[in-house]
Coordinates of C-alpha atoms in Angstrom, one line a residue:
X1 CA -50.6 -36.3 15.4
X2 CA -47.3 -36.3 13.2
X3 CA -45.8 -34.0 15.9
X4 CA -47.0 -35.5 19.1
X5 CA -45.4 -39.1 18.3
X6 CA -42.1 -37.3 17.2
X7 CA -42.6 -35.2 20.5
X8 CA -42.6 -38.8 22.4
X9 CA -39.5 -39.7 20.2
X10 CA -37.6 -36.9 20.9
X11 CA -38.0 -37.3 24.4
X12 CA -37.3 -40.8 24.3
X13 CA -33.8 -39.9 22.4
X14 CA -32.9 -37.3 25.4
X15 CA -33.8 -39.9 28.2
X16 CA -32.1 -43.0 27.0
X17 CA -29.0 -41.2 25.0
X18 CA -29.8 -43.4 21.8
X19 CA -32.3 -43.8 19.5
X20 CA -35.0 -44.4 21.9
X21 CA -37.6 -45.9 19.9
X22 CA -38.3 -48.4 22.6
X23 CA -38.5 -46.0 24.9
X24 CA -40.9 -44.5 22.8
X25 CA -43.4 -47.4 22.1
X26 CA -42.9 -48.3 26.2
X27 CA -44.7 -44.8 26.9
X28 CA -46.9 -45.3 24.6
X29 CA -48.4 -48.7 25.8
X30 CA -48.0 -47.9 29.4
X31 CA -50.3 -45.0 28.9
X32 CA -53.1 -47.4 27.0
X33 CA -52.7 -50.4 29.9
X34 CA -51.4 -48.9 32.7
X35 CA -54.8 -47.2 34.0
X36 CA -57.8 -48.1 34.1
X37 CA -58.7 -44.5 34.0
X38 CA -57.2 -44.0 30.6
X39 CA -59.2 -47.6 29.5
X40 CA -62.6 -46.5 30.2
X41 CA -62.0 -42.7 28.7
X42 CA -61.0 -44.8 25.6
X43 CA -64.2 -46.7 26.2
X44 CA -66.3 -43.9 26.2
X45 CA -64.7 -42.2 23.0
X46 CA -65.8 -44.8 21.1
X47 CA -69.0 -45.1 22.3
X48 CA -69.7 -41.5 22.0
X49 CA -68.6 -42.3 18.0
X50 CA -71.1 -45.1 17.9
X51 CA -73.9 -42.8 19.4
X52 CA -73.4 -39.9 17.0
X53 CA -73.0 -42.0 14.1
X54 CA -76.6 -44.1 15.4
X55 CA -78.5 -40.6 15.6
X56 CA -77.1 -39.3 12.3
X57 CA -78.2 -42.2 10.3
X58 CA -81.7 -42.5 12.2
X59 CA -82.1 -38.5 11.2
X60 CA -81.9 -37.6 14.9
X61 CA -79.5 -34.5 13.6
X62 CA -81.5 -33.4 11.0
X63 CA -84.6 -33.7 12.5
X64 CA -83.3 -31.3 15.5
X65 CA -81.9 -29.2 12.5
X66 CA -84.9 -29.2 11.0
X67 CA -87.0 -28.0 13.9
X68 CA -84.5 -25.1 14.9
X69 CA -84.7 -23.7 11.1
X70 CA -88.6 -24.0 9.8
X71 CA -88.9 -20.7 11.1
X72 CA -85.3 -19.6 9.2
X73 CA -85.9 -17.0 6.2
X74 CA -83.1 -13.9 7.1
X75 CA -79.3 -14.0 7.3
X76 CA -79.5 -13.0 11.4
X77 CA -81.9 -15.8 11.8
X78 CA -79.3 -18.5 10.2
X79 CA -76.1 -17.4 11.7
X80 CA -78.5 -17.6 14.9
X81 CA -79.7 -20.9 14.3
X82 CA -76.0 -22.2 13.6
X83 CA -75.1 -20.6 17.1
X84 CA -77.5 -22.7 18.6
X85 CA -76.9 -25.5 17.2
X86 CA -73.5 -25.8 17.9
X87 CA -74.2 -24.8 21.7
X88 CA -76.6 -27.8 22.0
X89 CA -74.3 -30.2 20.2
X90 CA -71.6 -30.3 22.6
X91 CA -70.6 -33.4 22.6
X92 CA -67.7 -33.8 20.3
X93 CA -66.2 -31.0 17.8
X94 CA -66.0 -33.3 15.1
X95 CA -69.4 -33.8 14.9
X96 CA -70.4 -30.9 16.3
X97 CA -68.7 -29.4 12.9
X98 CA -70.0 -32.1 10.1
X99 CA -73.7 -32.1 11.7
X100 CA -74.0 -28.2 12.2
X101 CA -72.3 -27.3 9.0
X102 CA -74.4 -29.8 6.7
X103 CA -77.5 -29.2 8.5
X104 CA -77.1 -25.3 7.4
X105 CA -74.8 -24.8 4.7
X106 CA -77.6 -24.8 2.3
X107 CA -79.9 -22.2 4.3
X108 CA -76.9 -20.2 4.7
X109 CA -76.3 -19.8 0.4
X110 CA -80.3 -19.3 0.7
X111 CA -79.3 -16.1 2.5
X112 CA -76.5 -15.0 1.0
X113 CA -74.3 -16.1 3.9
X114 CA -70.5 -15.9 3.2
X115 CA -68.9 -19.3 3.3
X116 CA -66.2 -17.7 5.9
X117 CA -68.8 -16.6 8.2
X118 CA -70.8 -20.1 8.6
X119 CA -67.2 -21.5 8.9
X120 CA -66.6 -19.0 11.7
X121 CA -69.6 -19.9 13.4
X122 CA -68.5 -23.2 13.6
X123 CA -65.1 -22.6 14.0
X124 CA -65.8 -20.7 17.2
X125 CA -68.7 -22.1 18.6
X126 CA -67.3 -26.5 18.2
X127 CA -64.2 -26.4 20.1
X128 CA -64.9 -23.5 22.9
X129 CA -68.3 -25.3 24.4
X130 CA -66.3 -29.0 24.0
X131 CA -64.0 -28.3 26.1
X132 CA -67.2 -27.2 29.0
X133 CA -70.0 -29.8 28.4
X134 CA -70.0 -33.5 28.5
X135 CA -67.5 -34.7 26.0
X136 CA -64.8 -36.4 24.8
X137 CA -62.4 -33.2 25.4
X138 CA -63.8 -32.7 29.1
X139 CA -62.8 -36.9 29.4
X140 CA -59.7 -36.2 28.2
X141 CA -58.9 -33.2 30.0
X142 CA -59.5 -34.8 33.5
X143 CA -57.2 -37.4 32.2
X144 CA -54.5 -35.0 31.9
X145 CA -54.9 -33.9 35.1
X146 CA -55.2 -37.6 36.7
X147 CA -52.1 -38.4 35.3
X148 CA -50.0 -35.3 36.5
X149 CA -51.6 -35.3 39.9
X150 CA -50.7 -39.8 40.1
X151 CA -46.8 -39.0 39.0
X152 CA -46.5 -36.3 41.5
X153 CA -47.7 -38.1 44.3
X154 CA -50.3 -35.4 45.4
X155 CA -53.2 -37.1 44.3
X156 CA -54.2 -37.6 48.1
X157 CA -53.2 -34.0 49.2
X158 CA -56.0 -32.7 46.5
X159 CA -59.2 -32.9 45.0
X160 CA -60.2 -35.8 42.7
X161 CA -59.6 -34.4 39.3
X162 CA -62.7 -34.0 38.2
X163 CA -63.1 -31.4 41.1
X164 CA -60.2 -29.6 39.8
X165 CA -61.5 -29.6 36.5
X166 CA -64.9 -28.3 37.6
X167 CA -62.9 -25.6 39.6
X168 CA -60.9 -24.5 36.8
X169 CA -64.0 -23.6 34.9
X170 CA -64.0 -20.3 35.2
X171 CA -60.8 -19.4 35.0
X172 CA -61.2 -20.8 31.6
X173 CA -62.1 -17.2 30.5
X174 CA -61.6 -17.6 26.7
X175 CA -63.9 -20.3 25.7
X176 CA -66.8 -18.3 26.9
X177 CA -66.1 -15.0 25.5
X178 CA -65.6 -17.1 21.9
X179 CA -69.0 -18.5 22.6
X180 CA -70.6 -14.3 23.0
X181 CA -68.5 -13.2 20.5
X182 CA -69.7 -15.6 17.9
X183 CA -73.4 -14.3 19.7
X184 CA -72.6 -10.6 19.1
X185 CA -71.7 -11.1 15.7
X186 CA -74.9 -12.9 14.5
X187 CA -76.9 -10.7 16.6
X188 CA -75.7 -7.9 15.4
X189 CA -75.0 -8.1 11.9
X190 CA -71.7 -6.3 12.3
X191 CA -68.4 -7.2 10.7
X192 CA -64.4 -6.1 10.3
X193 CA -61.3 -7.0 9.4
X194 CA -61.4 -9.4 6.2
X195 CA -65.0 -10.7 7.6
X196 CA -66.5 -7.2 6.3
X197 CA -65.3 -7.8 2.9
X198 CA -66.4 -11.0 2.9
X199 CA -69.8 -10.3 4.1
X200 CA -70.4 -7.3 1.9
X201 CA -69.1 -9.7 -1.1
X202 CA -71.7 -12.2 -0.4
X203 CA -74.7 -9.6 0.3
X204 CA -74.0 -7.6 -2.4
X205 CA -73.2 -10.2 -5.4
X206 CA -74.7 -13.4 -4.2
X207 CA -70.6 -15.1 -4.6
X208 CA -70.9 -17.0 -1.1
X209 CA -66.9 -17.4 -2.1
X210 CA -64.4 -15.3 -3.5
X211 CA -63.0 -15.7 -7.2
X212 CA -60.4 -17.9 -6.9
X213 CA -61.1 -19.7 -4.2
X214 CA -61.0 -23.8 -3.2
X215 CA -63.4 -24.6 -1.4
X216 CA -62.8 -27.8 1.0
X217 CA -64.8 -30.8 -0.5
X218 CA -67.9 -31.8 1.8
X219 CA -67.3 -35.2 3.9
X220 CA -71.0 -35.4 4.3
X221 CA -71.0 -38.4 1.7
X222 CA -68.3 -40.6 4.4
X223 CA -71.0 -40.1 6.8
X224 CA -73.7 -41.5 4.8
X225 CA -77.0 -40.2 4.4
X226 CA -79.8 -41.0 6.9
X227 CA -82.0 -43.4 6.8
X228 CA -84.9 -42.1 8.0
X229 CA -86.4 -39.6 6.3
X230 CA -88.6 -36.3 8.3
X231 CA -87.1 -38.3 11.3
X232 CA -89.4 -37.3 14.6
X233 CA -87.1 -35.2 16.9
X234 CA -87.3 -37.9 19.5
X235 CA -84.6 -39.4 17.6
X236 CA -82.0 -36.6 18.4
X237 CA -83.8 -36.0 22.1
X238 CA -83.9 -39.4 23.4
X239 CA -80.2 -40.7 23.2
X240 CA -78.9 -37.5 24.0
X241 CA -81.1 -37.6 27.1
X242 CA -79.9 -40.9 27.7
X243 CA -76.6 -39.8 27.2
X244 CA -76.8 -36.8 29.9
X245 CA -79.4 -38.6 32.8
X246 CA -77.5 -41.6 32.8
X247 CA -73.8 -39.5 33.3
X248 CA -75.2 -37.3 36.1
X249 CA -77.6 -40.0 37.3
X250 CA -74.4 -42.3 38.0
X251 CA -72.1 -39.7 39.0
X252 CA -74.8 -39.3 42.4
X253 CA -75.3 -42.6 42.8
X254 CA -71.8 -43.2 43.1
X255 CA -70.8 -40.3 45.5
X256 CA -74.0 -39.7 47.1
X257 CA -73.9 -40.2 50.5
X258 CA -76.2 -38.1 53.6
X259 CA -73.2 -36.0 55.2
X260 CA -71.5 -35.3 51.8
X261 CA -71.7 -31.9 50.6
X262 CA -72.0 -31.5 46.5
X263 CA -68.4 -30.7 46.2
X264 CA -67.6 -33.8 48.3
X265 CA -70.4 -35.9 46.2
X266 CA -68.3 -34.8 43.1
X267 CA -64.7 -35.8 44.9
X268 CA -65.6 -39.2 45.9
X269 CA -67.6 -40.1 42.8
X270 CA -65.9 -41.7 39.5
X271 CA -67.0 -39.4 36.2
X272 CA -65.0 -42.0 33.9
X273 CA -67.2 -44.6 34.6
X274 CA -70.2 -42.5 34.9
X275 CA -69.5 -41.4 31.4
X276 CA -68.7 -45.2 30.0
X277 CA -72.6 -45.7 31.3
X278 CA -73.7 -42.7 29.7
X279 CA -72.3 -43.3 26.4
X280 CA -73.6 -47.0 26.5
X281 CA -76.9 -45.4 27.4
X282 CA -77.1 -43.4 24.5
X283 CA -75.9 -46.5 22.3
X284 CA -78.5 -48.8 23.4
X285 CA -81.5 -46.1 23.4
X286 CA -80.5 -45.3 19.8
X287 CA -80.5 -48.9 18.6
X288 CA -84.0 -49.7 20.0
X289 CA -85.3 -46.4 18.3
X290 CA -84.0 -48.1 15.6
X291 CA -85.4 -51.3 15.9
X292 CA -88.7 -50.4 16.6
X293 CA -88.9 -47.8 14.2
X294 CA -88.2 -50.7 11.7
X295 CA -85.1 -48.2 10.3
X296 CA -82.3 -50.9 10.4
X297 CA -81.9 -54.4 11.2
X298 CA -79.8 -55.7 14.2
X299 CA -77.1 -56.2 12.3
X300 CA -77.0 -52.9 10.3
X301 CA -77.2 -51.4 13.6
X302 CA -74.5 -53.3 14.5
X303 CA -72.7 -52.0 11.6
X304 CA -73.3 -48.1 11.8
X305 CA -71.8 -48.9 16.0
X306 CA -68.6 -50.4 14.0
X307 CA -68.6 -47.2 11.6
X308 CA -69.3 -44.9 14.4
X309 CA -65.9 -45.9 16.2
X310 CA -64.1 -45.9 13.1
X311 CA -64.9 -42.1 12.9
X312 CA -63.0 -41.7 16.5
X313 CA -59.7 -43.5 15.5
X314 CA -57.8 -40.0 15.1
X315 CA -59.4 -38.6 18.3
X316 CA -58.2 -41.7 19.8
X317 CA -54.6 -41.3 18.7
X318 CA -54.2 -38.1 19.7
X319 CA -55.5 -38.9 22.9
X320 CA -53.2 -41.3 23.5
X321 CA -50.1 -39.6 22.3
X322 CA -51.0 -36.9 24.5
X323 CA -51.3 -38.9 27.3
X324 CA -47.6 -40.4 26.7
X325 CA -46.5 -37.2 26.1
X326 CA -47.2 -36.2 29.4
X327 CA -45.2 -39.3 30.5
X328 CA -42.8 -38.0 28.7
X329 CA -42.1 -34.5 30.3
X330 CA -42.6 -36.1 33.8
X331 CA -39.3 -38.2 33.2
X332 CA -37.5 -35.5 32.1
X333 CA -38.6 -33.6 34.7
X334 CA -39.9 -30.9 33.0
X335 CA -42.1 -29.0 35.3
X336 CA -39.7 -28.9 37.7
X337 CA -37.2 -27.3 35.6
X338 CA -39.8 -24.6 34.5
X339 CA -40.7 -24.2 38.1
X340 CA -37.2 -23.8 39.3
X341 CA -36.8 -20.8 36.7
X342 CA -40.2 -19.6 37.6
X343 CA -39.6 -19.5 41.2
X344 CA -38.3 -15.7 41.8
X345 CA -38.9 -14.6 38.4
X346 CA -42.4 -14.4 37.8
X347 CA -44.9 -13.2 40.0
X348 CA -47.8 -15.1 40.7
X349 CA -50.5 -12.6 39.4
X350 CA -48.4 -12.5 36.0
X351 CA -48.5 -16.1 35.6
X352 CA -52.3 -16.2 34.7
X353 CA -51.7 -14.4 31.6
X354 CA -48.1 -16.2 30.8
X355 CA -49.7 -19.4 30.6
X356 CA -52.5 -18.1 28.4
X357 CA -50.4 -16.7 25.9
X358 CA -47.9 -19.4 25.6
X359 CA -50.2 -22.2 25.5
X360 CA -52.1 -19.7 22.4
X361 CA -48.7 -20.2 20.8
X362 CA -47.6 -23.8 21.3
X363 CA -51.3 -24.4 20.3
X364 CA -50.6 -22.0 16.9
X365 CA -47.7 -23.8 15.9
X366 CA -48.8 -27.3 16.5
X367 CA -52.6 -27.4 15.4
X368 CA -54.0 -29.0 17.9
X369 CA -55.4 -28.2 21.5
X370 CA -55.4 -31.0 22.6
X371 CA -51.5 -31.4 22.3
X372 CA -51.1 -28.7 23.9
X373 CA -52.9 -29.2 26.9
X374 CA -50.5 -32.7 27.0
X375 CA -47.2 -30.5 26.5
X376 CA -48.6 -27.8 29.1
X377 CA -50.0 -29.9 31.8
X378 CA -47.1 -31.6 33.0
X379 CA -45.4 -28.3 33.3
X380 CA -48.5 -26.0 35.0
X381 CA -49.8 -28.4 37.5
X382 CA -46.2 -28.8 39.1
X383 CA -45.2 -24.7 38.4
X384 CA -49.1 -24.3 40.3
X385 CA -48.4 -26.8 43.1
X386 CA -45.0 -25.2 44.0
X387 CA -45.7 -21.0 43.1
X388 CA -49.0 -21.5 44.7
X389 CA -47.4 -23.2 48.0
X390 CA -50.4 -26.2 47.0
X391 CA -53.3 -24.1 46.6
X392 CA -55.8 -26.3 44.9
X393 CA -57.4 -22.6 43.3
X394 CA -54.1 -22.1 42.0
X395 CA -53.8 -24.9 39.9
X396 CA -57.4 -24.5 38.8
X397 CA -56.8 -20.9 37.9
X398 CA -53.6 -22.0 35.8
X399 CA -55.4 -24.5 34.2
X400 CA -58.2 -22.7 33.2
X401 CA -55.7 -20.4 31.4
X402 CA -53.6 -23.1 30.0
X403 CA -57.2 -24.5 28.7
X404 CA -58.2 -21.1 27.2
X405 CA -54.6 -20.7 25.5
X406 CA -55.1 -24.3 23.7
X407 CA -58.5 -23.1 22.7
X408 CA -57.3 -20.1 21.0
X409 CA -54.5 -21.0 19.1
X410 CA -56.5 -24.0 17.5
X411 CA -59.0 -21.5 16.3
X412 CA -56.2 -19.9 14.6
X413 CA -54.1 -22.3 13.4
X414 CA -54.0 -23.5 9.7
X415 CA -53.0 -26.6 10.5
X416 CA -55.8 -27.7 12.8
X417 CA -58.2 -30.2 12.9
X418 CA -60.7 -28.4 14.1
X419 CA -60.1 -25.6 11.6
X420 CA -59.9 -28.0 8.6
X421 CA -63.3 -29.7 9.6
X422 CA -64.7 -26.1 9.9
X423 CA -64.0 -25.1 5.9
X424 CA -64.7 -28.5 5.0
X425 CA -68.9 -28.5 5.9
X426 CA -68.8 -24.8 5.7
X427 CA -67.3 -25.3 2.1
X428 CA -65.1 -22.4 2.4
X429 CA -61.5 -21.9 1.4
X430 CA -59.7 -22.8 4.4
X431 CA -56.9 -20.0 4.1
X432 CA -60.1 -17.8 4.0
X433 CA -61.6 -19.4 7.0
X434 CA -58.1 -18.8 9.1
X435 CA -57.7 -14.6 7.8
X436 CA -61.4 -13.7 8.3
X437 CA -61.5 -15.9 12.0
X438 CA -58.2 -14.3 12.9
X439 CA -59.6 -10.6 13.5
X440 CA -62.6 -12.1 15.8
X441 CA -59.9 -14.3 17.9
X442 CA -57.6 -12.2 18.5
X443 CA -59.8 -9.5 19.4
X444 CA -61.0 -12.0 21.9
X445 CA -58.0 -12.9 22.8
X446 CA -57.1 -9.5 24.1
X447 CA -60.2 -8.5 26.3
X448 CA -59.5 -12.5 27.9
X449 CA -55.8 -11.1 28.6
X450 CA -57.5 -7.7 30.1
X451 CA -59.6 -10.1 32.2
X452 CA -56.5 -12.4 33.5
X453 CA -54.9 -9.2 34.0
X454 CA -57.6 -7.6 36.3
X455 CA -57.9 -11.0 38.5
X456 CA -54.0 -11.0 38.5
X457 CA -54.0 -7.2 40.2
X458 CA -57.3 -7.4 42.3
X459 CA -57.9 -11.1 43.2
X460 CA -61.8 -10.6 41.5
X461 CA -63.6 -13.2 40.6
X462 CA -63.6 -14.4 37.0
X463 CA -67.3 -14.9 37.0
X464 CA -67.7 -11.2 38.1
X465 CA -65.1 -10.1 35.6
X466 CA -66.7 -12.1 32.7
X467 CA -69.5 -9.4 32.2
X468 CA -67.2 -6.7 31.8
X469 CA -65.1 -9.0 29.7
X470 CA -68.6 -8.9 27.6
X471 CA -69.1 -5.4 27.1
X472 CA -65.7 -4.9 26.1
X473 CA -66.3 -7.4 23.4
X474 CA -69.4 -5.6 22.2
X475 CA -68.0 -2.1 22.6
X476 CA -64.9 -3.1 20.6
X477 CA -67.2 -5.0 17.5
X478 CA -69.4 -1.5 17.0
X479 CA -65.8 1.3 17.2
X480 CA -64.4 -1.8 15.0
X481 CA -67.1 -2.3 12.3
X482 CA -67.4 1.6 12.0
X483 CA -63.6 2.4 11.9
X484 CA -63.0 -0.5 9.3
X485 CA -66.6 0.2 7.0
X486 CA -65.7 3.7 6.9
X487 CA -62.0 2.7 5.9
X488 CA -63.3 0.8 3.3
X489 CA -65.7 2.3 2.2
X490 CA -68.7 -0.8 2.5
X491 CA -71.9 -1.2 4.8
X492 CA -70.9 -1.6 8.5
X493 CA -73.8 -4.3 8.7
X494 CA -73.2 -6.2 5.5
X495 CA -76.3 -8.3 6.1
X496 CA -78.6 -5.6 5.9
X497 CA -77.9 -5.2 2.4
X498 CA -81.1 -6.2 0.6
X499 CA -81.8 -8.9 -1.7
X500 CA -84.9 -8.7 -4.7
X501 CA -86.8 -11.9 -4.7
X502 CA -85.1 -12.7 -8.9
X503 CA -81.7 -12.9 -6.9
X504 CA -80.2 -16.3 -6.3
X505 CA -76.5 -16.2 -4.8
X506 CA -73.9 -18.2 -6.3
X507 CA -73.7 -22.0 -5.1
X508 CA -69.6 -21.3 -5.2

C-alpha cells in the first residue's frame, strides 16, 4: 500500500514539477467520486466483507468445512480437502486464506502435514481462482479496464469491459495451471525442491515445522469464534447461493433482450451493479438465518455487518490507490511512450510472453497483484490497442498475460499480502512458505511461458494449449521428485511414509 501512494506521489512530483502532493490527493479523490463505476465496486467490497464475516460467525464456514472433512483420515485426503475448499471459496483471498487455513490446520498436524505444504495449498489455490470467479479481484479488475478504455476514448469502439474481461479468460494461462498444479501435488503425493525436505521432515518425525522456525501467529481470534455451534450447512449454502443467483440473475435481467446474442446480453448489461445486488443478497439472507435461528439479535447482526467491512478497509485502499495510479500513468502518458518504443521492436507474438514476465517481476518486487495490474494496465491496453491495429482479442490476450504475471509474482513475493495471510493460518514460517512455494511456481511459471510461446508461433487456442500445458506439469513433478529424492537421498512420496497409531506429530 506504502508503495502504491508513493507511486501516485511520485507521479504527481513529475507532472506538476514541485512537490505535488495536491496533485496527489486530487487523483486520489477523483478516482473515489468521479465514477459511479468505482462507487458501487466500493459498495460491493464491503458488502462482500459483511457477508463473509455474517457466515463465519453463524458457522456457515465451518459447517461446509466440517462436511467436506468427516470423511478425512490420510495426508492425500487433507491436502485434497484444502484444494477443494479453497476452489469453492472463491470469493475473496482473504478469507479464502483465514477460513480454509483454520478450518484445516488442525487435521493437517493430525496427519502429519508440513506446515509449508497447507501454506502452499493455500497460497496457490486463494489468489489464482479470485482472480476467475465472482469476487472482489474480478470487480476490481474490470475496473481497471473501465478506466483505461474511458481515458482513451475507445470505450465506444469496444466491448463493455466486462466482455473484455470475460475474453481475456483464457489467455489468463497461469492461474489455471497454479490451480492443477496445487491438484497434482495432493494427488499425487510427490514433492521437490525444499517441499521434499519438508514433507519427509513432517512424515518422518511428526515436526510439522523445522527447528528454528517462527511460525506466524494465527488471526483466527480477530475473527471471533462462531456462534453457532454444529451449524447446519445451509448456513454456508444459502447466502452464497444468494450471493451467485442474485449476480447472474441481475446481470440477464438487465441485458436480456429477444435478438441479443449471450455475448451481446453480457455487453449491454451492468456487472457492477449486478454484483452490489448480489452482495446485498447474501447480506440480507445471512441476517434472517440469523434471526430466525435465534443466533444473534438485530443489533449484533448489525454489529458483525460493521466488523465485516472493517476487515475490507486494506482491500479498499489498495483498490483505490490502484485506481489513481492508473490516473496517474494516463497523464503522464505512459502507455503511449511504451507503445512508441514497442512499435517496430517487438513483434506481436513475443509480446504475450513479455508482458507475462514483466508483470511476474513488478508483481515480485512490489507484493501485491493487484498493484500491478494498476501499474500494467494503463500501459498494455494502449500498447494492445495500437500493436494490435484495435483488435479487441489482442487486448484480451495481453491482459490475460498481464493478469497471469501479477498472479505469479504475488505467489512469490515475501512481501505479499496474500503470502503473509497464507503462513499466518497455515502457521508456517513465512520465509519457509516463500522457498518451498518458489520451486512449484516457477516451475509453473515456465510451462505457462511454453504455452504463451506456442500461441505466439501458431495462433492455437489457449484452451487447446492448456491440456498440453497440463501434462507438462505432471511429466515435469514425477522426472522432478525422482531426480531431487534420489539427490537427496529421502522418499520421492513423502506422504507415504507411515505413521504407528502411538505417534502424535509435533503441534510446532
Amino acid at each position: 500500500m506504502v508503495s502504491l501512494f508513493l507511486g501516485i506521489w511520485a507521479g504527481g512530483i513529475i507532472y506538476t514539477g514541485s512537490i505535488g502532493i495536491a496533485q496527489t490527493f486530487s487523483w486520489i479523490v477523483s478516482s473515489i467520486g468521479e465514477s459511479t463505476f468505482n462507487a458501487k465496486v466500493i459498495i460491493f467490497t464491503l458488502l462482500l466483507g459483511a457477508g463473509i464475516a455474517l457466515i463465519w460467525r453463524l458457522g456457515g464456514a465451518l459447517a461446509i468445512a466440517r462436511f467436506a472433512t468427516r470423511r478425512v483420515d490420510t495426508h492425500r485426503k487433507v491436502g485434497i480437502t484444502a484444494w477443494i475448499l479453497g476452489l469453492i471459496w472463491s470469493f475473496d483471498d482473504y478469507a479464502n486464506n483465514a477460513i480454509v487455513g483454520s478450518s484445516t490446520k488442525d487435521i493437517a498436524d493430525e496427519m502429519r502435514m508440513s506446515r509449508e505444504k497447507l501454506a502452499y495449498i493455500l497460497d496457490s489455490t486463494a489468489a489464482p481462482v479470485a482472480t476467475l470467479g465472482i469476487s472482489s479481484w474480478v470487480a476490481f479488475e474490470i475496473g481497471l479496464i473501465a478506466q483505461q478504455y474511458n481515458e482513451l476514448g475507445i470505450a465506444q469502439d469496444t466491448p463493455s469491459a466486462a466482455v473484455t474481461f470475460l475474453q481475456s479468460i483464457p489467455y489468463n494461462i497461469y492461474s489455471p495451471l497454479a490451480i492443477a498444479m496445487v491438484g497434482i501435488i495432493v494427488i499425487t503425493q510427490r514433492d521437490f525442491g525444499e517441499m521434499l525436505t519438508a514433507e519427509n521432515r513432517a512424515q518422518q518425525t511428526g515436526k510439522v515445522t523445522r527447528d528454528d522456525a517462527q511460525p506466524l501467529q494465527s488471526i483466527k481470534d480477530d475473527l471471533g469464534d462462531p456462534l453457532v455451534e454444529d451449524a447446519p450447512v445451509r448456513m454456508f449454502v444459502l447466502p452464497v447461493v444468494a450471493l451467485v443467483s442474485v449476480v447472474v440473475g441481475g446481470a440477464v435481467f438487465m441485458g436480456y433482450a429477444p435478438d441479443r446474442t449471450i455475448v451481446e446480453m453480457v455487453n449491454n448489461t451492468n456487472v457492477a451493479t449486478a454484483l452490489v445486488w448480489g452482495s446485498f443478497a447474501m447480506v440480507a439472507t445471512a441476517v434472517i438465518l440469523a434471526l430466525t435461528h435465534g443466533a444473534m439479535e438485530l443489533g449484533e447482526a448489525m454489529d458483525t455487518v460493521i466488523d465485516g467491512f472493517g476487515t475490507m478497509l486494506t482491500a479498499l485502499s489498495i483498490i483505490v490507490l490502484a485506481w489513481s495510479l492508473g490516473s496517474v500513468a494516463t497523464a503522464l502518458g505512459t502507455g503511449a511512450y511504451v507503445t512508441a518504443y514497442a512499435q517496430g521492436t517487438v513483434s506481436p507474438q513475443l509480446l504475450p510472453v513479455l508482458i507475462f514476465l514483466i508483470s511476474g517481476f513488478v508483481s515480485l518486487a512490489i507484493g501485491t497483484s493487484w498493484g500491478t495490474m494498476s501499474v500494467m494496465t494503463p500501459i498494455v491496453i494502449p500498447l494492445a490497442w495500437n500493436l494490435g491495429g484495435g483488435s479487441t482479442e489482442f487486448i484480451a490476450l495481453l491482459i490475460g498475460a498481464m493478469f497471469s504475471g501479477a498472479i505469479f509474482g504475488d505467489n512469490i513475493s515475501p512481501i505479499s499480502d496474500t503470502t503473509v495471510l497464507s503462513s499466518t493460518f497455515a502457521g508456517s514460517d513465512l520465509i519457509d512458505h516463500v522457498r518451498t512455494q518458489a520451486y512449484y511456481a516457477g516451475t509453473v511459471l515456465v510451462v505457462a511461458t511454453v504455452i504463451y510461446g506456442l500461441y505466439g508461433l501458431t495462433a492455437i487456442p489457449p484452451l487447446v494449449l492448456l491440456p498440453i500445458g497440463l501434462v507438462l506439469l505432471g511429466g515435469l513433478v514425477y522426472v522432478l521428485s525422482e531426480w531431487d529424492s534420489q539427490r537427496k537421498d529421502l522418499a520421492a512420496k513423502p506422504a507415504a511414509v507411515r505413521m504407528s497409531d502411538s505417534d502424535t506429530p509435533s503441534d510446532d
